[in-house]
Tab-separated table of C-alpha atoms in Angstrom:
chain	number	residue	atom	x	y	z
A	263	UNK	CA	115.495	86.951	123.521
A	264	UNK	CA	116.932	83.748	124.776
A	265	UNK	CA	114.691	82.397	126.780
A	266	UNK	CA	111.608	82.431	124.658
A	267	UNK	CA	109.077	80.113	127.018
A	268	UNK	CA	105.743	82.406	127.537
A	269	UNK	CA	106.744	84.726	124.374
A	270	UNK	CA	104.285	85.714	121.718
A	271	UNK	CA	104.475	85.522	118.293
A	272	UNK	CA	102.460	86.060	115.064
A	273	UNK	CA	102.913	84.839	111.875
A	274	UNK	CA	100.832	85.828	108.457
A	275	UNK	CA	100.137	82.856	106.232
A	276	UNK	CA	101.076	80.196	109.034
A	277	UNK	CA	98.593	77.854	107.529
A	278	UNK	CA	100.827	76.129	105.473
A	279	UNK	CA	104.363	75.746	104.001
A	280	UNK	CA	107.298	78.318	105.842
A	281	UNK	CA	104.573	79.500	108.332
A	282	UNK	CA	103.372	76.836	109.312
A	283	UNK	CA	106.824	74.866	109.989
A	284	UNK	CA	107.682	77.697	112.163
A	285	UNK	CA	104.440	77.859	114.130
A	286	UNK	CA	105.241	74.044	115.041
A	287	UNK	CA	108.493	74.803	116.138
A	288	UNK	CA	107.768	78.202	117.822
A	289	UNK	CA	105.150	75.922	119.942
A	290	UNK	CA	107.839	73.176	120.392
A	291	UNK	CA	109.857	76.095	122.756
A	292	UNK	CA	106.839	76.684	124.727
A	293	UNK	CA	106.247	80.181	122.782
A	294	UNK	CA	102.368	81.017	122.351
A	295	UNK	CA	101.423	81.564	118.744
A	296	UNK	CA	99.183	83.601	116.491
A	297	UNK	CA	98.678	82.440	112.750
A	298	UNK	CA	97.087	84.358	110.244
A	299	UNK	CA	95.039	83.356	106.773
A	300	UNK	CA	92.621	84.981	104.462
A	301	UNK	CA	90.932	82.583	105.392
A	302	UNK	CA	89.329	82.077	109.379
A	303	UNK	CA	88.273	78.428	108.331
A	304	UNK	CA	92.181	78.009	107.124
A	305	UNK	CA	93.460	79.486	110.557
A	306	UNK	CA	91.335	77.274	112.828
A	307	UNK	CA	91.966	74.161	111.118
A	308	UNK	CA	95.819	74.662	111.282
A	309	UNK	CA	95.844	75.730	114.555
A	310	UNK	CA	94.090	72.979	115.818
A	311	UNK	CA	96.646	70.221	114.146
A	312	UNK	CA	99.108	72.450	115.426
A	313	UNK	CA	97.905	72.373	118.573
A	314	UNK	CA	97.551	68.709	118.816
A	315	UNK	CA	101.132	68.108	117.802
A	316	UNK	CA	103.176	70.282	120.004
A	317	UNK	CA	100.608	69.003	122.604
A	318	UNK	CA	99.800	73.217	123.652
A	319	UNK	CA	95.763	73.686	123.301
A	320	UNK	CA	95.521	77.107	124.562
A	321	UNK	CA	98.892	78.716	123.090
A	322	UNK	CA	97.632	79.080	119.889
A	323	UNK	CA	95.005	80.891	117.656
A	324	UNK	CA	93.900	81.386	114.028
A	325	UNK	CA	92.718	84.853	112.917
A	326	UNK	CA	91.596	85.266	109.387
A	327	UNK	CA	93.460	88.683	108.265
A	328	UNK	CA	94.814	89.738	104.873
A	329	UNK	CA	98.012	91.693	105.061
A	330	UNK	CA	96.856	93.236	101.806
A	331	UNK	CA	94.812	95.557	104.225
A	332	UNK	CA	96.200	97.819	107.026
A	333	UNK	CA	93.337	97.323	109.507
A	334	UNK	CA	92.889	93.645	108.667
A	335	UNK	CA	96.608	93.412	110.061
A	336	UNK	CA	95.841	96.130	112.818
A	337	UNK	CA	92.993	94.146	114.366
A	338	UNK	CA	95.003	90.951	114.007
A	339	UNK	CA	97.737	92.535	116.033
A	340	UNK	CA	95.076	93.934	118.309
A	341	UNK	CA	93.175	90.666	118.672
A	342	UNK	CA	96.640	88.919	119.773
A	343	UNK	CA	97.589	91.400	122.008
A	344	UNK	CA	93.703	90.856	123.892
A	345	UNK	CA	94.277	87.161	123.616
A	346	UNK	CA	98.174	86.518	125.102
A	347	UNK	CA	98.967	90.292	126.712
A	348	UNK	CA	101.797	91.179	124.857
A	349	UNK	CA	103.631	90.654	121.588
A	350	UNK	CA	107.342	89.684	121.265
A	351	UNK	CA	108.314	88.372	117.614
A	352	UNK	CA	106.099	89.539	114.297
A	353	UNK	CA	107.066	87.095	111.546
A	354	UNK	CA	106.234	88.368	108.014
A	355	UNK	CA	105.695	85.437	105.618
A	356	UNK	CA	103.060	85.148	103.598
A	357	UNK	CA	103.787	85.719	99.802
A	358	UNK	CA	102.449	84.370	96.773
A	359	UNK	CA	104.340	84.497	92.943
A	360	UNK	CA	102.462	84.954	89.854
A	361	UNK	CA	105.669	84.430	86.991
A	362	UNK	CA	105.022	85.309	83.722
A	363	UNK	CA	106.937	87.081	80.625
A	364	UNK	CA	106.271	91.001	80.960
A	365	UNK	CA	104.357	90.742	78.114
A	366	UNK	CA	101.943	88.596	79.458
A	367	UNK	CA	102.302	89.514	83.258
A	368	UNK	CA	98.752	91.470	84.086
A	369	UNK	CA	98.235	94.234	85.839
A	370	UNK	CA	95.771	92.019	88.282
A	371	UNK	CA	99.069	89.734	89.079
A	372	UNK	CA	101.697	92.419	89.613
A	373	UNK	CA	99.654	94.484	91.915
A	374	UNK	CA	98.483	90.636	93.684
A	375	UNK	CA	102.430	90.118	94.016
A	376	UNK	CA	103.646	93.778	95.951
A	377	UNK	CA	100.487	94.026	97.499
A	378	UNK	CA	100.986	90.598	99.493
A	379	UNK	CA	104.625	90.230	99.406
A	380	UNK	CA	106.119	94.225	100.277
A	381	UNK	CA	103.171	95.894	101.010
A	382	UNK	CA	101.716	92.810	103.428
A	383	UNK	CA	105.664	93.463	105.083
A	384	UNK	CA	105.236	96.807	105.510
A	385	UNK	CA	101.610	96.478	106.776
A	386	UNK	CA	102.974	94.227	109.670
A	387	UNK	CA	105.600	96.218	111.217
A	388	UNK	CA	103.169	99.193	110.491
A	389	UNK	CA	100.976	97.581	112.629
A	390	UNK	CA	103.107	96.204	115.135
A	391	UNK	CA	105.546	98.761	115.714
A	392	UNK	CA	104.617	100.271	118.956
A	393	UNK	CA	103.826	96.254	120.488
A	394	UNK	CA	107.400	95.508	119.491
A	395	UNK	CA	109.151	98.751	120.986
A	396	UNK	CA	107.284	98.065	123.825
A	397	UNK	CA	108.674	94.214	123.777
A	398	UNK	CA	111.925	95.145	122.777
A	399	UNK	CA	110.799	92.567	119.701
A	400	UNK	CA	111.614	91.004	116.744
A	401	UNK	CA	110.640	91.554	113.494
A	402	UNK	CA	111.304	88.815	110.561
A	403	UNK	CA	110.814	89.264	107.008
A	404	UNK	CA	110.791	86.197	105.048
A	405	UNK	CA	112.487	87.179	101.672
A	406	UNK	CA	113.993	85.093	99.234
A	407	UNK	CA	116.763	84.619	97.217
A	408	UNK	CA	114.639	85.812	94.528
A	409	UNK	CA	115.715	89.693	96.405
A	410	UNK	CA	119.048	88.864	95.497
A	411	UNK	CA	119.329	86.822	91.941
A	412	UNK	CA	116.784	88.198	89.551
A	413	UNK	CA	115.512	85.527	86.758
A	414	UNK	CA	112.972	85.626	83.986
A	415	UNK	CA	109.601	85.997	84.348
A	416	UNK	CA	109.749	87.115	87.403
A	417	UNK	CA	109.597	90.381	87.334
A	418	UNK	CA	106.898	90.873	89.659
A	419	UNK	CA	108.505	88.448	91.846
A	420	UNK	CA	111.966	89.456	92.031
A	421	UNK	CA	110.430	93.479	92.588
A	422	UNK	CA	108.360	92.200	95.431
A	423	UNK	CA	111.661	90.316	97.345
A	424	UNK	CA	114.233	92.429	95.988
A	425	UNK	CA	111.696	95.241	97.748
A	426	UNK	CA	111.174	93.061	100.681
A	427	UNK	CA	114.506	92.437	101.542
A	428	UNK	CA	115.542	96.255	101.475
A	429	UNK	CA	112.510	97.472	103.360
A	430	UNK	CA	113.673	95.127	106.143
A	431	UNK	CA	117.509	96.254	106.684
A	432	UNK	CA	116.287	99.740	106.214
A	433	UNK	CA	113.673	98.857	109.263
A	434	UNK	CA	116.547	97.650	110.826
A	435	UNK	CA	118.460	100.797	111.108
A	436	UNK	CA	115.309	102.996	112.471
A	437	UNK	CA	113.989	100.332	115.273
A	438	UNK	CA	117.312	99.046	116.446
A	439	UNK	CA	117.344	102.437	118.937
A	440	UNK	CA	114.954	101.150	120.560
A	441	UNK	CA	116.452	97.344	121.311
A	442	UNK	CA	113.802	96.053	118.685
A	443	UNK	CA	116.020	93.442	116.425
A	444	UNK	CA	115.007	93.109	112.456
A	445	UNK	CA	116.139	90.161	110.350
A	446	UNK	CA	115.337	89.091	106.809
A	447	UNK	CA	115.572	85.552	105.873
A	448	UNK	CA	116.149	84.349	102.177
A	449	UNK	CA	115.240	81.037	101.631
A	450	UNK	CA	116.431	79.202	98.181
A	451	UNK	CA	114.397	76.341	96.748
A	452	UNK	CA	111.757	75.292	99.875
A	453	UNK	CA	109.585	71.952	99.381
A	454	UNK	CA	105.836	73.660	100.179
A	455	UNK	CA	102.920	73.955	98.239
A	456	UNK	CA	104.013	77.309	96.539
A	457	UNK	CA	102.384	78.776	93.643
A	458	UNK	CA	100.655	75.282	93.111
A	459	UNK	CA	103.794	72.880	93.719
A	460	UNK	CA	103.054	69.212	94.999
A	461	UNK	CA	106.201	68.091	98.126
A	462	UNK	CA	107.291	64.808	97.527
A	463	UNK	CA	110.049	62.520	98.052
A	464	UNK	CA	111.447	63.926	94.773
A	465	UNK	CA	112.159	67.314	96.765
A	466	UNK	CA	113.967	65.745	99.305
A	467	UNK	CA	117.041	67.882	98.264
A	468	UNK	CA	115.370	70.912	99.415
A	469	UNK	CA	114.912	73.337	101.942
A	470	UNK	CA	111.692	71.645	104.775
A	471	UNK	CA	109.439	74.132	106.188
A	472	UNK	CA	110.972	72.586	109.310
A	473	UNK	CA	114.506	73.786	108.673
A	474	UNK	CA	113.182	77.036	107.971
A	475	UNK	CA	111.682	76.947	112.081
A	476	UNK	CA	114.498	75.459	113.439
A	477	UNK	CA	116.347	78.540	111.872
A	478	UNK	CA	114.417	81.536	113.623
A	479	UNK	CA	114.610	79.581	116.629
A	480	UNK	CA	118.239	79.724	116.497
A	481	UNK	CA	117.578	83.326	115.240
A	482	UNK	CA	115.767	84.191	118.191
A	483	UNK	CA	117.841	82.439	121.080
A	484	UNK	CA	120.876	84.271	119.594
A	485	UNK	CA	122.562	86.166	122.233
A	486	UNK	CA	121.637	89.450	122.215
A	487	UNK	CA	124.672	91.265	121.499
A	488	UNK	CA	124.384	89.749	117.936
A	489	UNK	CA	122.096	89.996	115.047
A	490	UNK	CA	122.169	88.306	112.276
A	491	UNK	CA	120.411	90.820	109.699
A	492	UNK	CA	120.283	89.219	106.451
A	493	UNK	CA	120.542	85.466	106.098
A	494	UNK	CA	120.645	83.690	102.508
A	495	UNK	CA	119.785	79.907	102.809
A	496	UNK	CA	119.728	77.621	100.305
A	497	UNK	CA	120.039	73.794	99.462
A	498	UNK	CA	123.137	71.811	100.242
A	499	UNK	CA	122.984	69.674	97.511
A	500	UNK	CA	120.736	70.733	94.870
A	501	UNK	CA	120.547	68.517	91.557
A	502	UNK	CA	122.006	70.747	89.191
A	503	UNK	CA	125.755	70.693	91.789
């Protein structure tokens, strides 16, 4: 998928933080873009900046959808497909975190955390399997290095990524017969607004949601003989080196 001017993509929880960085620089390679929030006020508000910064009114829409639900993510697949014609890269990123000590973890917050971050995964490519085939597509999970390294209180965490990032190689294996490509992505430290955090100069050391587009750019422009199915990013520099 080199030449990725006139491709579509969508990307759940593009709103904000990861998604959002690689909505902007999706747009920036002339690719039109779907985001998705739980939220329709959410989605129209970032698609307009976005919109006005890669200078693209009419390449891009917000759809409120909630990857919790299999026919909230069917009739955002559906809706893109009405809107652009086809569907060329799904990009699997929203996720939340709710860390606490098993003992205190509730059953409200662990079911939160796998049904948004695996089951919202699996929901996706449910949805947009037969779009992709008929693409010859690309599916991205974003992960974490939370699927690799576990750590505690995050239990429900670590389950949902460590789940997240199998689900996708194993996707991997059954769409690549068709010439659909699969890649996880597993970012390290990221400077967003996740599970409440507040980006500032201080987390200059981290991973931007920027980087994190410039990478699936590169990811997608690949040449097509390669794929690069499970990529661990983290910070160069982090304080603690």
């Amino acid at each position: 998928m080199q030449d990725l001017k006139g491709k579509v993509a969508l990307i759940t929880g593009g709103t904000k933080g990861i998604g959002y960085g690689v909505a902007e620089a999706l747009l920036n390679q002339g690719l039109k873009v779907v985001i998705t929030s739980r939220s329709q006020t959410a989605a129209d508000k970032a698609a307009k900046e976005l919109a006005a910064k890669a200078d693209c009114v009419g390449s891009i829409i917000g759809i409120q959808a909630d990857v919790r639900e299999f026919q909230s993510q069917f009739k955002a697949v559906e809706q893109a497909l009405n809107t652009f014609g086809q569907l060329d890269v799904v990009i699997a990123n929203a996720g939340l975190g709710h860390f606490s000590s098993i003992e205190d973890l509730t059953i409200e917050q662990w079911n939160d955390t796998i049904d948004t971050n695996l089951t919202g995964a699996f929901n996706s490519i449910k949805a947009s399997v037969e779009a992709l085939k008929a693409s010859k597509g690309y599916y991205i999970t974003i992960s974490s290095l939370a699927g690799a390294n576990f750590f505690a209180s995050g239990s429900a965490y670590n389950a949902s990524k460590f789940g997240v990032t199998g689900f996708t190689q194993a996707v991997m294996l059954d769409l690549r017969k068709y010439g659909v490509k699969v890649s996880t992505i597993m970012p390290g430290s990221v400077s967003t607004h996740f599970n409440g955090n507040e980006p500032s100069e201080d987390e200059a050391w981290k991973i931007q949601s920027e980087d994190l587009g410039e990478l699936v750019v590169d990811v997608l422009q690949m040449n097509p003989r390669t794929l690069p199915s499970k990529i661990e990013v983290r910070p160069t520099t982090p304080p603690s080196a």
